[in-house]
XYZ file of C-alpha atoms in Angstrom:
758
model
C 0.037 -0.072 0.022
C 3.007 2.132 -0.003
C 2.589 3.460 -3.692
C -0.522 5.357 -2.925
C 1.053 8.237 -1.117
C 3.557 8.620 -4.204
C 0.396 8.723 -6.519
C -1.442 11.334 -4.475
C 1.791 13.410 -4.122
C 1.918 13.245 -7.819
C -1.745 14.194 -8.239
C -1.081 17.051 -5.998
C 2.082 18.200 -7.975
C 0.199 17.868 -11.235
C -2.821 20.011 -9.666
C -0.271 22.834 -8.778
C 1.312 22.871 -12.307
C -2.202 22.796 -13.794
C -3.238 25.738 -11.584
C -0.198 27.543 -12.745
C -0.796 26.982 -16.520
C -4.393 27.950 -15.756
C -3.544 31.369 -14.773
C -1.124 31.792 -17.605
C -3.655 30.589 -20.276
C -6.939 32.185 -18.893
C -9.299 33.577 -21.479
C -7.521 32.190 -24.447
C -10.137 29.607 -25.051
C -11.520 29.565 -28.505
C -15.377 29.321 -29.097
C -17.172 26.656 -30.798
C -18.435 28.850 -33.523
C -15.165 29.974 -34.040
C -13.760 26.576 -34.768
C -16.748 25.708 -37.009
C -16.353 28.986 -38.800
C -12.653 28.460 -39.443
C -12.911 24.852 -40.602
C -11.876 24.386 -44.259
C -12.565 21.576 -46.569
C -9.859 20.417 -48.695
C -12.659 20.361 -51.342
C -14.538 23.387 -52.475
C -18.098 22.772 -53.425
C -19.246 24.621 -56.509
C -23.127 25.050 -56.621
C -25.742 25.972 -59.175
C -27.492 29.027 -59.169
C -30.154 27.346 -56.565
C -27.441 26.011 -54.316
C -27.617 22.380 -55.687
C -24.292 20.552 -55.830
C -22.483 20.573 -59.090
C -18.826 19.787 -58.511
C -16.463 19.009 -55.712
C -12.929 20.328 -56.574
C -9.762 19.423 -54.705
C -8.329 22.668 -53.605
C -5.885 21.484 -50.711
C -3.352 18.877 -51.782
C -1.885 18.476 -48.349
C -4.981 17.015 -46.491
C -8.139 15.234 -47.278
C -10.728 17.091 -45.478
C -14.564 16.784 -46.253
C -17.521 19.179 -45.076
C -18.337 19.852 -41.608
C -20.757 17.306 -40.281
C -23.325 18.165 -37.452
C -23.349 15.544 -34.658
C -27.009 14.945 -35.461
C -25.825 13.718 -39.133
C -23.431 11.126 -37.617
C -24.853 7.579 -37.118
C -25.481 6.853 -33.439
C -23.320 3.631 -34.045
C -20.343 5.839 -34.840
C -20.982 8.221 -31.829
C -21.207 5.246 -29.439
C -18.066 3.549 -30.837
C -15.912 6.635 -30.693
C -16.911 7.121 -26.978
C -16.286 3.583 -25.986
C -12.958 3.391 -27.503
C -11.531 6.739 -26.758
C -13.201 8.059 -23.537
C -15.746 5.712 -21.690
C -16.439 8.418 -18.966
C -16.825 11.410 -21.559
C -20.228 12.437 -20.361
C -19.068 11.991 -16.682
C -15.807 13.815 -16.272
C -15.139 17.666 -16.521
C -12.216 17.398 -19.470
C -9.900 15.145 -17.077
C -10.484 11.604 -16.347
C -8.656 11.448 -12.843
C -9.613 7.826 -12.559
C -7.792 7.054 -16.080
C -4.637 9.361 -14.775
C -4.511 7.327 -11.775
C -4.591 4.165 -13.675
C -2.006 5.291 -16.145
C 0.149 6.364 -13.483
C -0.178 3.118 -11.516
C 0.677 1.256 -14.939
C 3.754 3.438 -15.413
C 4.893 2.639 -11.866
C 4.573 -1.238 -12.139
C 5.404 -1.112 -15.784
C 2.109 -2.163 -16.891
C 0.684 -1.623 -20.326
C -2.528 0.470 -19.800
C -4.836 2.621 -21.969
C -3.783 6.330 -22.117
C -5.511 8.723 -19.812
C -6.068 11.176 -22.575
C -9.709 12.161 -23.001
C -11.653 13.239 -26.041
C -11.653 16.589 -24.807
C -7.925 16.583 -24.236
C -7.321 15.294 -27.830
C -9.516 17.991 -29.212
C -7.514 20.755 -27.248
C -4.329 19.364 -28.925
C -6.009 19.434 -32.348
C -7.000 23.020 -31.781
C -3.845 24.487 -30.545
C -0.585 24.079 -32.737
C 1.538 24.475 -29.578
C -0.222 21.429 -27.912
C -0.054 19.314 -31.239
C 1.672 15.860 -30.847
C 4.892 15.413 -32.790
C 6.633 12.210 -33.939
C 8.298 11.883 -30.428
C 5.052 12.249 -28.253
C 3.919 15.524 -26.301
C 6.301 16.945 -23.759
C 5.457 17.105 -20.098
C 4.820 20.812 -20.448
C 2.509 20.351 -23.417
C 0.564 17.739 -21.525
C 0.085 20.156 -18.799
C -1.196 22.800 -21.092
C -3.410 20.160 -23.003
C -4.950 19.376 -19.436
C -5.626 23.125 -18.896
C -6.900 23.632 -22.371
C -9.352 20.646 -21.910
C -10.619 21.919 -18.580
C -11.240 25.419 -20.209
C -13.199 23.849 -23.123
C -15.590 21.792 -20.751
C -16.172 25.084 -19.024
C -17.159 27.038 -22.089
C -18.234 24.290 -24.631
C -21.364 21.698 -24.285
C -20.399 17.898 -24.445
C -22.148 17.715 -27.998
C -20.175 20.288 -29.320
C -16.906 18.906 -28.036
C -17.847 15.725 -29.598
C -18.845 17.232 -32.832
C -15.610 19.287 -33.341
C -13.489 16.099 -32.478
C -15.213 14.140 -34.949
C -14.729 16.791 -37.536
C -11.046 17.469 -36.721
C -9.396 14.157 -35.721
C -6.751 12.564 -37.993
C -7.846 8.853 -39.149
C -5.390 7.591 -41.617
C -2.756 9.229 -43.803
C -4.165 12.296 -45.247
C -7.774 11.787 -44.291
C -8.974 14.198 -41.343
C -12.539 14.187 -40.043
C -15.481 11.914 -40.059
C -16.964 13.195 -43.545
C -13.548 12.484 -45.354
C -13.200 9.100 -43.848
C -16.734 8.007 -44.352
C -16.730 9.011 -48.192
C -13.243 7.705 -48.758
C -13.316 4.398 -47.120
C -17.081 3.315 -47.054
C -18.451 5.503 -49.791
C -21.280 6.890 -47.884
C -22.124 9.796 -45.729
C -21.375 9.738 -41.977
C -24.973 9.263 -41.024
C -25.034 5.780 -42.817
C -22.219 4.115 -40.976
C -23.295 0.851 -39.251
C -21.687 -0.758 -36.350
C -19.044 -2.633 -38.278
C -17.838 0.522 -40.116
C -18.102 2.492 -37.013
C -15.812 0.041 -35.213
C -13.040 0.415 -37.984
C -13.317 4.178 -37.964
C -12.721 4.073 -33.999
C -9.798 1.833 -34.254
C -8.255 4.236 -36.898
C -8.299 7.014 -34.316
C -6.067 5.048 -32.019
C -3.803 3.817 -34.624
C -3.796 5.870 -37.869
C -1.104 4.256 -39.722
C -1.157 0.781 -38.439
C -1.378 -2.352 -40.723
C -4.912 -3.534 -41.642
C -4.503 -6.573 -39.238
C -3.722 -4.471 -36.274
C -6.551 -2.070 -37.164
C -8.732 -5.092 -37.739
C -7.904 -6.495 -34.186
C -8.564 -3.129 -32.540
C -11.941 -2.916 -34.444
C -13.118 -6.353 -33.306
C -12.433 -5.236 -29.639
C -14.588 -2.051 -30.168
C -17.375 -4.121 -31.850
C -17.405 -6.560 -29.158
C -17.820 -4.029 -26.524
C -20.558 -2.116 -28.749
C -22.481 -5.267 -29.161
C -21.658 -7.813 -25.950
C -24.780 -9.765 -26.610
C -23.640 -10.611 -30.410
C -20.961 -13.016 -31.554
C -18.609 -10.982 -33.323
C -16.781 -12.677 -36.525
C -13.397 -11.121 -36.280
C -12.221 -13.065 -39.384
C -14.709 -11.403 -41.522
C -14.056 -8.187 -39.899
C -10.461 -8.604 -40.737
C -11.239 -8.868 -44.256
C -13.822 -5.970 -44.228
C -10.971 -3.785 -42.659
C -8.374 -4.741 -45.373
C -10.546 -3.958 -48.169
C -12.058 -0.670 -46.460
C -8.383 0.998 -45.696
C -7.354 0.622 -49.364
C -10.593 2.261 -50.853
C -10.397 5.609 -52.297
C -13.982 6.110 -53.274
C -13.954 9.883 -52.575
C -12.681 11.019 -55.832
C -10.557 14.256 -55.923
C -12.960 15.810 -58.342
C -16.399 14.488 -58.713
C -19.699 16.157 -60.434
C -21.049 17.049 -63.536
C -19.399 20.308 -64.191
C -15.496 19.965 -63.879
C -14.308 22.441 -66.188
C -16.738 25.115 -65.344
C -15.967 24.630 -61.588
C -12.146 25.110 -62.096
C -12.952 27.977 -64.101
C -14.920 29.652 -61.590
C -12.458 28.863 -58.676
C -9.535 30.279 -60.804
C -11.440 33.461 -61.570
C -12.139 33.887 -57.727
C -8.411 33.177 -56.923
C -7.207 35.616 -59.474
C -9.759 38.152 -58.195
C -8.835 37.718 -54.569
C -5.007 37.978 -55.436
C -5.760 41.185 -57.159
C -7.637 42.455 -54.051
C -5.116 41.370 -51.603
C -3.481 44.519 -51.031
C -6.517 46.452 -50.342
C -8.020 43.445 -48.182
C -4.850 43.522 -46.097
C -5.638 47.042 -44.939
C -9.305 46.513 -44.491
C -11.540 45.480 -41.938
C -12.299 41.620 -41.274
C -14.995 40.197 -43.615
C -18.478 39.852 -41.875
C -19.515 36.568 -40.766
C -21.909 36.203 -43.434
C -19.219 36.295 -45.804
C -17.339 33.435 -43.994
C -20.640 31.561 -44.111
C -20.718 31.521 -48.021
C -17.232 29.716 -48.075
C -18.899 27.002 -45.901
C -21.825 26.367 -48.141
C -19.774 26.554 -51.475
C -19.275 28.702 -54.544
C -22.294 29.725 -56.296
C -22.384 29.727 -60.052
C -24.835 30.910 -62.987
C -25.174 27.354 -64.125
C -28.562 25.178 -63.881
C -27.763 21.969 -62.437
C -31.168 20.127 -64.316
C -29.891 21.832 -67.624
C -26.261 20.903 -67.061
C -27.043 17.387 -66.352
C -29.385 16.968 -69.336
C -26.742 18.690 -71.675
C -24.014 16.364 -70.462
C -26.092 13.086 -70.901
C -27.295 14.393 -74.173
C -23.728 15.175 -75.525
C -22.314 11.659 -74.280
C -25.221 9.581 -75.513
C -24.844 11.342 -79.192
C -21.018 10.895 -78.974
C -21.472 7.241 -78.240
C -23.664 6.749 -81.541
C -20.751 8.441 -83.298
C -18.015 6.231 -82.211
C -17.875 4.232 -85.431
C -17.111 7.727 -87.179
C -13.949 8.340 -84.969
C -15.605 10.929 -82.863
C -15.015 11.001 -79.071
C -14.961 14.536 -77.804
C -17.434 17.324 -77.600
C -18.428 20.416 -75.590
C -21.319 22.403 -75.107
C -22.495 26.027 -73.824
C -25.700 27.574 -72.945
C -25.946 31.519 -72.483
C -28.815 33.640 -71.243
C -29.267 36.263 -73.913
C -29.974 39.316 -71.769
C -27.812 38.743 -68.948
C -24.687 36.713 -70.470
C -24.989 34.210 -67.637
C -23.658 30.859 -68.610
C -26.382 28.254 -67.828
C -24.630 25.119 -68.821
C -20.964 24.424 -69.524
C -19.903 21.024 -70.591
C -16.243 21.017 -71.272
C -15.579 17.240 -72.536
C -17.359 14.032 -73.006
C -15.702 12.654 -69.610
C -15.113 8.988 -69.697
C -15.529 8.790 -73.554
C -12.547 10.908 -74.063
C -8.754 10.212 -73.832
C -8.310 13.994 -72.999
C -11.143 14.549 -70.547
C -9.158 17.322 -68.767
C -9.111 19.426 -71.885
C -11.944 22.097 -71.812
C -13.574 22.130 -75.139
C -15.294 25.180 -74.191
C -12.240 27.421 -74.161
C -10.010 25.434 -76.442
C -9.225 27.101 -79.867
C -10.476 25.363 -82.776
C -11.176 26.098 -86.648
C -14.766 27.318 -86.551
C -15.520 26.529 -90.109
C -18.416 28.198 -91.769
C -19.955 29.670 -88.181
C -17.976 32.802 -89.075
C -20.122 33.258 -92.259
C -23.055 34.945 -90.331
C -20.767 37.615 -88.847
C -19.367 38.321 -92.235
C -22.508 38.735 -93.878
C -23.855 40.917 -91.013
C -20.956 43.204 -91.672
C -21.414 43.089 -95.356
C -25.055 43.965 -95.161
C -24.458 46.911 -92.480
C -22.018 48.383 -94.801
C -24.559 48.221 -97.544
C -22.361 46.145 -99.827
C -24.797 43.651 -100.397
C -28.740 43.068 -99.246
C -30.061 39.634 -98.547
C -31.451 39.426 -102.007
C -28.198 40.450 -103.790
C -27.029 37.861 -106.374
C -23.631 36.540 -105.903
C -21.961 34.134 -108.314
C -21.445 30.487 -107.122
C -19.055 29.449 -109.525
C -15.533 28.303 -109.930
C -13.150 31.281 -108.653
C -9.633 31.705 -108.863
C -8.456 34.586 -106.329
C -4.923 35.973 -106.849
C -3.167 36.204 -103.524
C 0.586 36.968 -102.493
C 1.126 33.081 -101.928
C -0.787 31.980 -105.361
C -4.184 31.247 -106.447
C -6.744 30.714 -103.734
C -9.654 28.415 -105.256
C -12.503 27.776 -102.839
C -14.860 24.704 -103.022
C -18.334 23.999 -101.780
C -18.938 21.048 -99.443
C -20.438 18.924 -102.337
C -17.785 19.965 -104.739
C -20.700 21.397 -106.716
C -21.534 25.093 -107.748
C -25.269 26.327 -107.807
C -24.575 29.611 -110.306
C -25.998 32.899 -109.337
C -27.966 32.709 -105.817
C -29.106 35.168 -103.436
C -27.168 36.166 -100.411
C -29.990 34.713 -98.177
C -29.603 31.221 -100.014
C -25.869 31.573 -100.017
C -25.680 31.894 -96.218
C -28.488 29.756 -95.396
C -27.101 26.854 -97.473
C -23.620 27.573 -96.433
C -22.022 28.067 -99.798
C -18.209 28.768 -99.854
C -17.718 30.576 -102.895
C -20.083 33.247 -102.354
C -18.879 33.853 -98.775
C -15.083 34.241 -100.135
C -16.739 36.914 -103.036
C -18.213 38.565 -100.042
C -15.086 38.765 -98.192
C -13.416 40.184 -101.038
C -15.853 42.995 -100.851
C -15.298 43.637 -96.806
C -11.645 42.662 -96.970
C -9.946 40.121 -94.555
C -8.393 42.857 -92.425
C -11.955 44.814 -91.861
C -13.385 41.346 -91.060
C -10.775 40.364 -88.590
C -11.156 43.653 -86.758
C -14.904 42.888 -86.541
C -14.153 39.408 -85.157
C -11.788 40.820 -82.381
C -14.446 43.423 -81.458
C -16.917 40.525 -81.131
C -14.446 38.917 -78.544
C -12.970 36.445 -80.970
C -9.308 36.921 -80.224
C -7.619 36.011 -83.387
C -4.102 35.182 -83.234
C -3.020 36.804 -86.532
C -4.001 39.643 -88.561
C -6.581 39.415 -91.219
C -4.059 39.523 -93.998
C -2.351 36.639 -92.524
C -5.611 34.481 -92.929
C -6.478 36.030 -96.241
C -9.759 35.085 -97.798
C -9.866 31.494 -96.066
C -10.934 33.591 -92.910
C -14.501 33.613 -94.656
C -14.469 29.880 -94.335
C -13.262 29.694 -90.763
C -9.348 29.284 -91.239
C -8.799 31.295 -87.927
C -9.224 29.548 -84.457
C -11.723 30.604 -81.948
C -13.244 28.938 -78.519
C -16.708 27.734 -78.365
C -17.413 30.294 -75.524
C -16.215 33.398 -77.608
C -18.131 32.068 -80.612
C -21.414 31.486 -78.841
C -21.316 34.912 -77.362
C -20.575 36.342 -80.797
C -23.972 34.904 -82.008
C -25.510 36.076 -78.621
C -24.528 39.548 -79.882
C -26.536 38.900 -83.061
C -29.344 37.798 -81.071
C -29.248 40.989 -78.886
C -29.328 43.298 -81.968
C -25.588 43.519 -82.569
C -24.880 44.593 -78.995
C -21.827 42.822 -77.329
C -21.308 42.095 -73.783
C -19.174 39.663 -71.845
C -20.410 36.480 -70.155
C -20.260 35.402 -66.580
C -20.061 32.244 -64.428
C -20.984 33.932 -61.155
C -24.103 35.595 -60.101
C -23.718 39.370 -60.184
C -25.967 41.795 -58.139
C -29.086 42.966 -59.860
C -28.333 46.335 -61.550
C -30.718 49.112 -61.913
C -32.107 49.422 -65.758
C -29.813 51.583 -67.784
C -31.269 54.689 -69.592
C -31.594 54.185 -73.439
C -28.892 56.735 -73.935
C -26.482 54.816 -71.528
C -26.676 51.713 -73.256
C -23.645 50.621 -75.352
C -23.840 51.348 -79.033
C -24.219 48.374 -81.043
C -21.142 46.825 -82.681
C -23.130 45.385 -85.492
C -26.089 47.427 -87.078
C -29.328 46.069 -85.421
C -30.888 45.965 -88.812
C -28.157 43.749 -90.344
C -28.398 41.487 -87.118
C -32.060 41.141 -87.620
C -31.723 40.126 -91.250
C -28.952 37.551 -90.514
C -31.144 36.119 -87.834
C -33.893 36.079 -90.251
C -31.893 34.105 -92.886
C -30.696 31.569 -90.230
C -34.222 30.889 -89.193
C -35.718 30.387 -92.753
C -35.943 26.535 -93.634
C -36.614 27.201 -97.222
C -33.414 29.251 -97.663
C -31.265 26.183 -96.470
C -33.083 23.596 -98.485
C -30.606 23.512 -101.306
C -28.173 21.903 -98.757
C -29.682 20.582 -95.853
C -33.423 19.683 -97.359
C -36.719 20.582 -96.090
C -36.865 17.823 -93.215
C -33.692 19.004 -91.405
C -32.554 18.592 -87.879
C -32.134 22.523 -87.822
C -35.607 23.116 -88.150
C -37.592 23.463 -84.723
C -41.412 23.976 -84.039
C -40.249 27.207 -82.269
C -38.112 30.276 -83.522
C -34.621 29.581 -83.706
C -31.533 30.631 -85.733
C -28.726 28.234 -86.387
C -25.643 27.708 -88.344
C -23.329 24.696 -88.714
C -19.664 24.451 -89.544
C -17.127 22.033 -90.158
C -13.336 22.569 -90.248
C -10.592 21.546 -92.536
C -10.240 17.647 -93.028
C -13.312 17.155 -90.629
C -11.372 17.999 -87.547
C -14.187 20.067 -86.072
C -17.964 20.237 -86.273
C -19.970 22.827 -84.841
C -23.656 23.953 -84.222
C -24.469 27.485 -82.932
C -27.618 29.399 -82.705
C -30.175 31.316 -80.698
C -33.787 31.444 -79.700
C -35.761 34.476 -78.186
C -33.877 33.825 -74.851
C -31.036 31.514 -74.991
C -27.969 31.008 -77.353
C -26.562 27.427 -77.585
C -23.110 26.268 -78.903
C -22.079 22.767 -79.528
C -18.675 21.299 -80.916
C -17.864 17.598 -81.605
C -14.633 16.298 -82.899
C -11.209 14.965 -81.241
C -9.177 16.763 -78.786
C -6.286 15.274 -80.614
C -6.961 16.895 -83.789
C -7.790 13.743 -85.655
C -10.378 13.849 -88.483
C -13.730 12.342 -87.916
C -15.082 10.029 -90.563
C -17.952 11.306 -92.700
C -19.443 13.638 -90.202
C -21.516 16.722 -91.699
C -22.969 19.673 -90.059
C -26.363 17.892 -89.485
C -25.078 14.570 -88.113
C -22.214 16.015 -85.675
C -23.413 18.696 -83.386
C -26.678 19.675 -84.991
C -28.539 16.882 -83.146
C -27.148 17.949 -79.711
C -28.028 21.550 -80.210
C -31.476 20.627 -81.413
C -32.064 18.320 -78.324
C -30.942 21.128 -75.900
C -33.089 23.702 -77.489
C -36.013 21.678 -77.099
C -35.128 21.100 -73.589
C -34.873 24.770 -72.684
C -37.972 25.350 -74.539
C -40.203 22.522 -73.409
C -42.348 24.923 -71.514
C -41.018 28.301 -72.635
C -42.140 29.897 -76.020
C -39.781 31.382 -78.387
C -41.019 34.055 -80.560
C -39.311 35.599 -83.603
C -37.897 39.105 -82.738
C -39.489 42.376 -83.941
C -37.836 44.147 -86.760
C -35.774 47.331 -85.670
C -36.543 50.775 -87.003
C -34.926 51.595 -90.261
C -36.071 48.257 -92.174
C -37.977 47.976 -95.180
C -40.031 44.794 -96.175
C -40.658 44.443 -99.842
C -41.661 41.973 -102.285
C -38.735 41.083 -104.753
C -38.613 38.635 -107.859
C -35.492 37.259 -109.737
C -34.812 37.311 -113.294
C -34.146 34.215 -115.388
C -30.919 32.025 -115.412
C -29.202 30.206 -118.171
C -32.214 27.744 -118.354
C -34.845 30.583 -118.882
C -36.271 29.770 -115.441
C -36.280 32.393 -112.485
C -33.031 32.168 -110.542
C -35.100 31.841 -107.198
C -38.797 32.160 -106.512
C -40.289 35.557 -105.628
C -40.410 36.217 -102.007
C -40.928 38.856 -99.323
C -37.411 40.236 -98.416
C -36.055 42.655 -95.685
C -33.801 45.589 -96.584
C -31.906 48.329 -94.836
C -33.775 51.565 -95.723
C -32.377 52.807 -99.102
C -31.048 49.694 -100.330
C -34.395 48.194 -101.370
C -35.319 47.021 -104.911
C -37.898 45.009 -106.378
C -36.134 43.015 -109.048
C -32.640 41.189 -109.134
C -31.381 39.840 -112.381
C -28.346 39.039 -114.245
C -26.387 40.974 -116.967
C -27.159 38.711 -119.884
C -24.473 40.517 -121.921
C -21.894 38.691 -120.027
C -22.900 35.242 -121.373
C -20.212 35.246 -124.131
C -17.425 37.542 -125.206
C -17.669 40.363 -127.800
C -16.897 37.921 -130.598
C -19.403 35.304 -129.717
C -16.674 32.806 -130.123
C -16.086 29.732 -127.656
C -13.545 29.796 -124.837
C -12.749 28.113 -121.441
C -13.189 30.489 -118.635
C -12.020 27.813 -116.111
C -9.574 26.542 -115.038
C -6.763 28.812 -115.844
C -3.686 27.734 -117.977
C -0.932 26.118 -115.934
C -3.375 25.473 -112.926
C -1.626 22.825 -110.592
C -4.560 20.588 -108.659
C -3.417 18.655 -105.756
C -5.318 15.610 -104.969
C -6.761 15.259 -101.418
C -6.729 11.713 -99.903
C -9.227 12.627 -97.264
C -11.918 13.367 -99.463
C -13.960 10.485 -100.730
C -13.345 9.478 -104.368
C -17.022 10.364 -105.478
C -16.313 14.058 -104.378
C -13.099 14.474 -106.377
C -13.958 16.501 -109.148
C -12.724 19.571 -111.209
C -15.244 21.963 -112.914
C -14.779 22.957 -116.606
C -16.523 26.092 -117.478
C -16.653 27.654 -121.020
C -18.509 30.303 -123.097
C -20.229 29.518 -126.539
C -22.842 27.287 -127.968
C -22.737 23.751 -128.835
C -19.357 23.186 -127.500
C -17.843 19.832 -126.347
C -14.827 19.016 -124.194
C -11.920 16.609 -124.815
C -9.137 15.616 -122.206
C -5.896 14.226 -123.592
C -7.483 14.042 -127.021
C -10.350 11.867 -125.839
C -14.176 13.090 -125.748
C -15.255 13.902 -122.214
C -18.715 15.834 -122.468
C -20.881 18.384 -124.013
C -22.042 21.645 -122.521
C -20.372 24.819 -121.024
C -20.149 23.049 -117.685
C -18.834 19.773 -117.128
C -17.395 17.954 -114.144
C -14.054 15.930 -114.572
C -12.657 13.115 -112.557
C -8.723 14.019 -111.941
C -6.076 11.718 -112.316
C -2.322 12.387 -111.486
C -0.362 13.635 -114.341
C -0.227 16.324 -116.865
C -3.241 17.012 -119.062
C -4.298 19.045 -122.092
C -8.043 20.241 -121.812
C -9.548 21.099 -125.279
C -12.702 23.063 -125.945
C -14.331 22.041 -129.300
C -16.779 24.168 -131.031
C -19.790 23.596 -133.040
C -17.992 23.510 -136.300
C -15.546 20.622 -134.807
C -12.506 22.956 -134.347
C -10.401 23.337 -131.236
C -11.510 26.887 -130.038
C -9.376 26.800 -127.026
C -7.198 24.670 -124.758
C -5.491 24.547 -121.291
C -2.676 22.768 -119.886
C -3.183 21.428 -116.288
C -1.230 19.249 -113.909
C -2.678 16.938 -111.258
C -0.601 16.012 -108.311
C -0.721 13.210 -105.926
C -0.362 9.409 -105.574
C -4.048 8.746 -106.512
C -7.455 8.752 -104.780
C -7.678 6.641 -101.714
C -11.182 5.730 -100.600
C -11.583 6.447 -96.796
C -14.766 7.441 -94.807
C -13.751 11.048 -94.114
C -13.820 14.074 -95.757
C -12.526 17.706 -95.662
C -14.892 20.195 -96.847
C -16.902 22.806 -95.005
C -20.848 22.843 -94.413
C-alpha cells in the first residue's frame, strides 16, 4: 500500500502545475462557433444558381478533409464506438478523467501496459492549438500540462455535444484523411449518417492507430465491436477481411460531379480576383461572418443543375452513337441572351474521351462556316450587299500573295448565281469568299476581335480563307458572338458567377451596337429560314424546330471540328464535336455531328417556354422581290418578301445577260486557268473528287488528252495524277481553246472521311 501516497503526491504536484498553467492561459479559449467557422474543407463545393451541388474540387493537396458534419448527422453507431474506444467516461468527467490518470500512473509505476489517460476533450485541445499538437516523439510534459488546462477550459465553455462534434470533424484518421466526412466517403463510400456498427468500429480503431497495418486495425476494431455489441457473437475473421478492403479504398474522388471544367474556371477566377484584391484586403476590416458562411456552403455559379445534367447526358449519348465515325470529344455551352450568364458548361465527354481534362469550351479550334453569319452581317451593315443580292457561286480563282486561292463548296458542286440569303442559309463557300473580297480580310478580322474572337494573327495573314473559318476561336467566344446577333448587335461579356441586380440603364447609357441592329435582324431571319437552307440541308432538316430559332453549322478543314451554334428568343447554344487530339472524323456533316445535340438542348430549354421571332428594328423595309431568269430561262429563285436596310431596297434582281459570251461570240474556256496545278486530297471521298470546267459559247464539247469527255458549257471531270491537255471544241468541230493543267498526288484513296466545310 506504499505506492498510494506517491500517486497522491504526484496528483497534487500535477494540480499545482495545472493551476499555474491555468492562470497563464486564462481567457485564451476559442469558441465552438469560431472553430466551426474557420474549418476549411480540402474540397470546394461548386453550386448551381439555386444551391444544388454541381462539383467538388480538390483545392488543398496537403490534406483530405470533407465538409463539416453536425453531430446529428453522424450515425449513433459511430458516436457510441468513438466514446467507448477513446473516452468511456466522456459524459461524466469535466475534461480530465482522474481515474484514468491514476490508472495510467499506476501502470507506469509497475511497467504495466494500460490505455492512455487522454480524454476526447484533451485530444481536441491538442488538435485546436498548434503549440499542443503531438509530434513524432510524443508530447512533452509541458505540452501535457497545457493540454490538461485547455481541456478543462473547453469543458467550462463548451457543451459536450459541441466537443464531440468538433472532435469528429478535426481528428486525423488515416494518412491524409482528417474528419469523419472524409473518412466515411473515402473508406466506405457513404455519408457519416449511414455508418453501421462494423464500419464505426473500424473508424474508431483508426483514431488510435492511424497508420497501423490493416491486421492491427482489424484487431482493434474487433475489440471495439465486442464492446459495442456484447450480446452478439463477433466474427473477427470477417471483420479482418472487411477492414483490409476498406483501408485500401479511395471512393472519394479528388474531383466529382457534373461540371468539372466550369468549376475549375470559377475557382480560378475567384483566386485571381482575390490575388488582385489582396493589397486592399490587407488594410481593410475583417469580413463579416455572413461572408465566411458563404465559404462553408460553397461557391455559387450561374449554372442550372438540371440543364447541366441534361446537356452532359445528351452530349455523351450522341457521341456514343458517333463512335464508329471516329468521334470521341465534344463540348457545349448555353448562354442567357439578356444577362450573359452561363447556364450550362460541358467541357468534355468525360469518360468517353482520352483527353477529358481538356476544356472544349475554351480550347481554340477552327470554326469553319460558323463565321459566315458575322461576315454577312458586316457586309449588309456596310451596304455592300442585301439579303436578295445575287452572288456568283461558280469556280473562283482569287490571286493572293502566295498564289491562287480556289475555294470549293461542301459537295464540290456550284449553284450558279444565288441570293445572299440562299448563300448563307445553304452555307455556300464561294459566295462567302466573294463577300469577303468586298469587305476585306483585315476589316473582317477587326470586327471579329471587337466581337470577342481573339484572333492570333492579322486578317491579311488568314487571307480570304478567313471567310471559311481558317482562324481559331473558342466555343465560348463564338457562342457569345452569336449572342451578340441575338441582342441586336450589342456585345457584352459572359459570366459564370451571379452578379448583383443592376438598375436598368437609360436608353442613352446603353452601349452602342457593334453591328447595325438591322443587319443582325436580317442575318437572324436568314438563319431561321428553313426554305433558304433547302439546297444544302433539305426540307426535313434537324436544324428546323417547332419554335423560333436561328442556327448555323460548320465543319473545319479535314473534318477535324464540327459545330452548331444558334439562338432562340432567350438562349444561345453552342455545340462542338471532334477529337481533342486534332484527328479527323469520318463522314460527319453539319447535321450529323453537333446539330442533333444542339436541337435536343434547345427543345429542353423551350419545353415549357415559348420562343417568338424578334420584332424588326426601325429603319428596315420589307418588300416583295423577284429574280430574273437564269441560263435555263427559269427564274433564279422564287419571288418572296425580303428585308432591306432603308435605302437599299429594290424589287428585281437579275443577271447582266450580256456577260454570257465575249464580244466576238466565239467559244472559250473560262476555267480552269492555263497552268493550274491541282493537288489530290486523300481525305476527300473519291466520289467528291471533281474538277469543274467552264466555258462560253454554244454547241461546245470537251476533250481531255484527245479523248471526248462531255458536251455543254459546264462539266465535271474526275482528276487523275499527271499532266493533261484540256480542249474545247466548237460547234464546227474545231479546237476553239485549250488549257494545260497538272494533277499531283499518289491517287485517290477511298476513306470514310472528308475535308470540306458545311
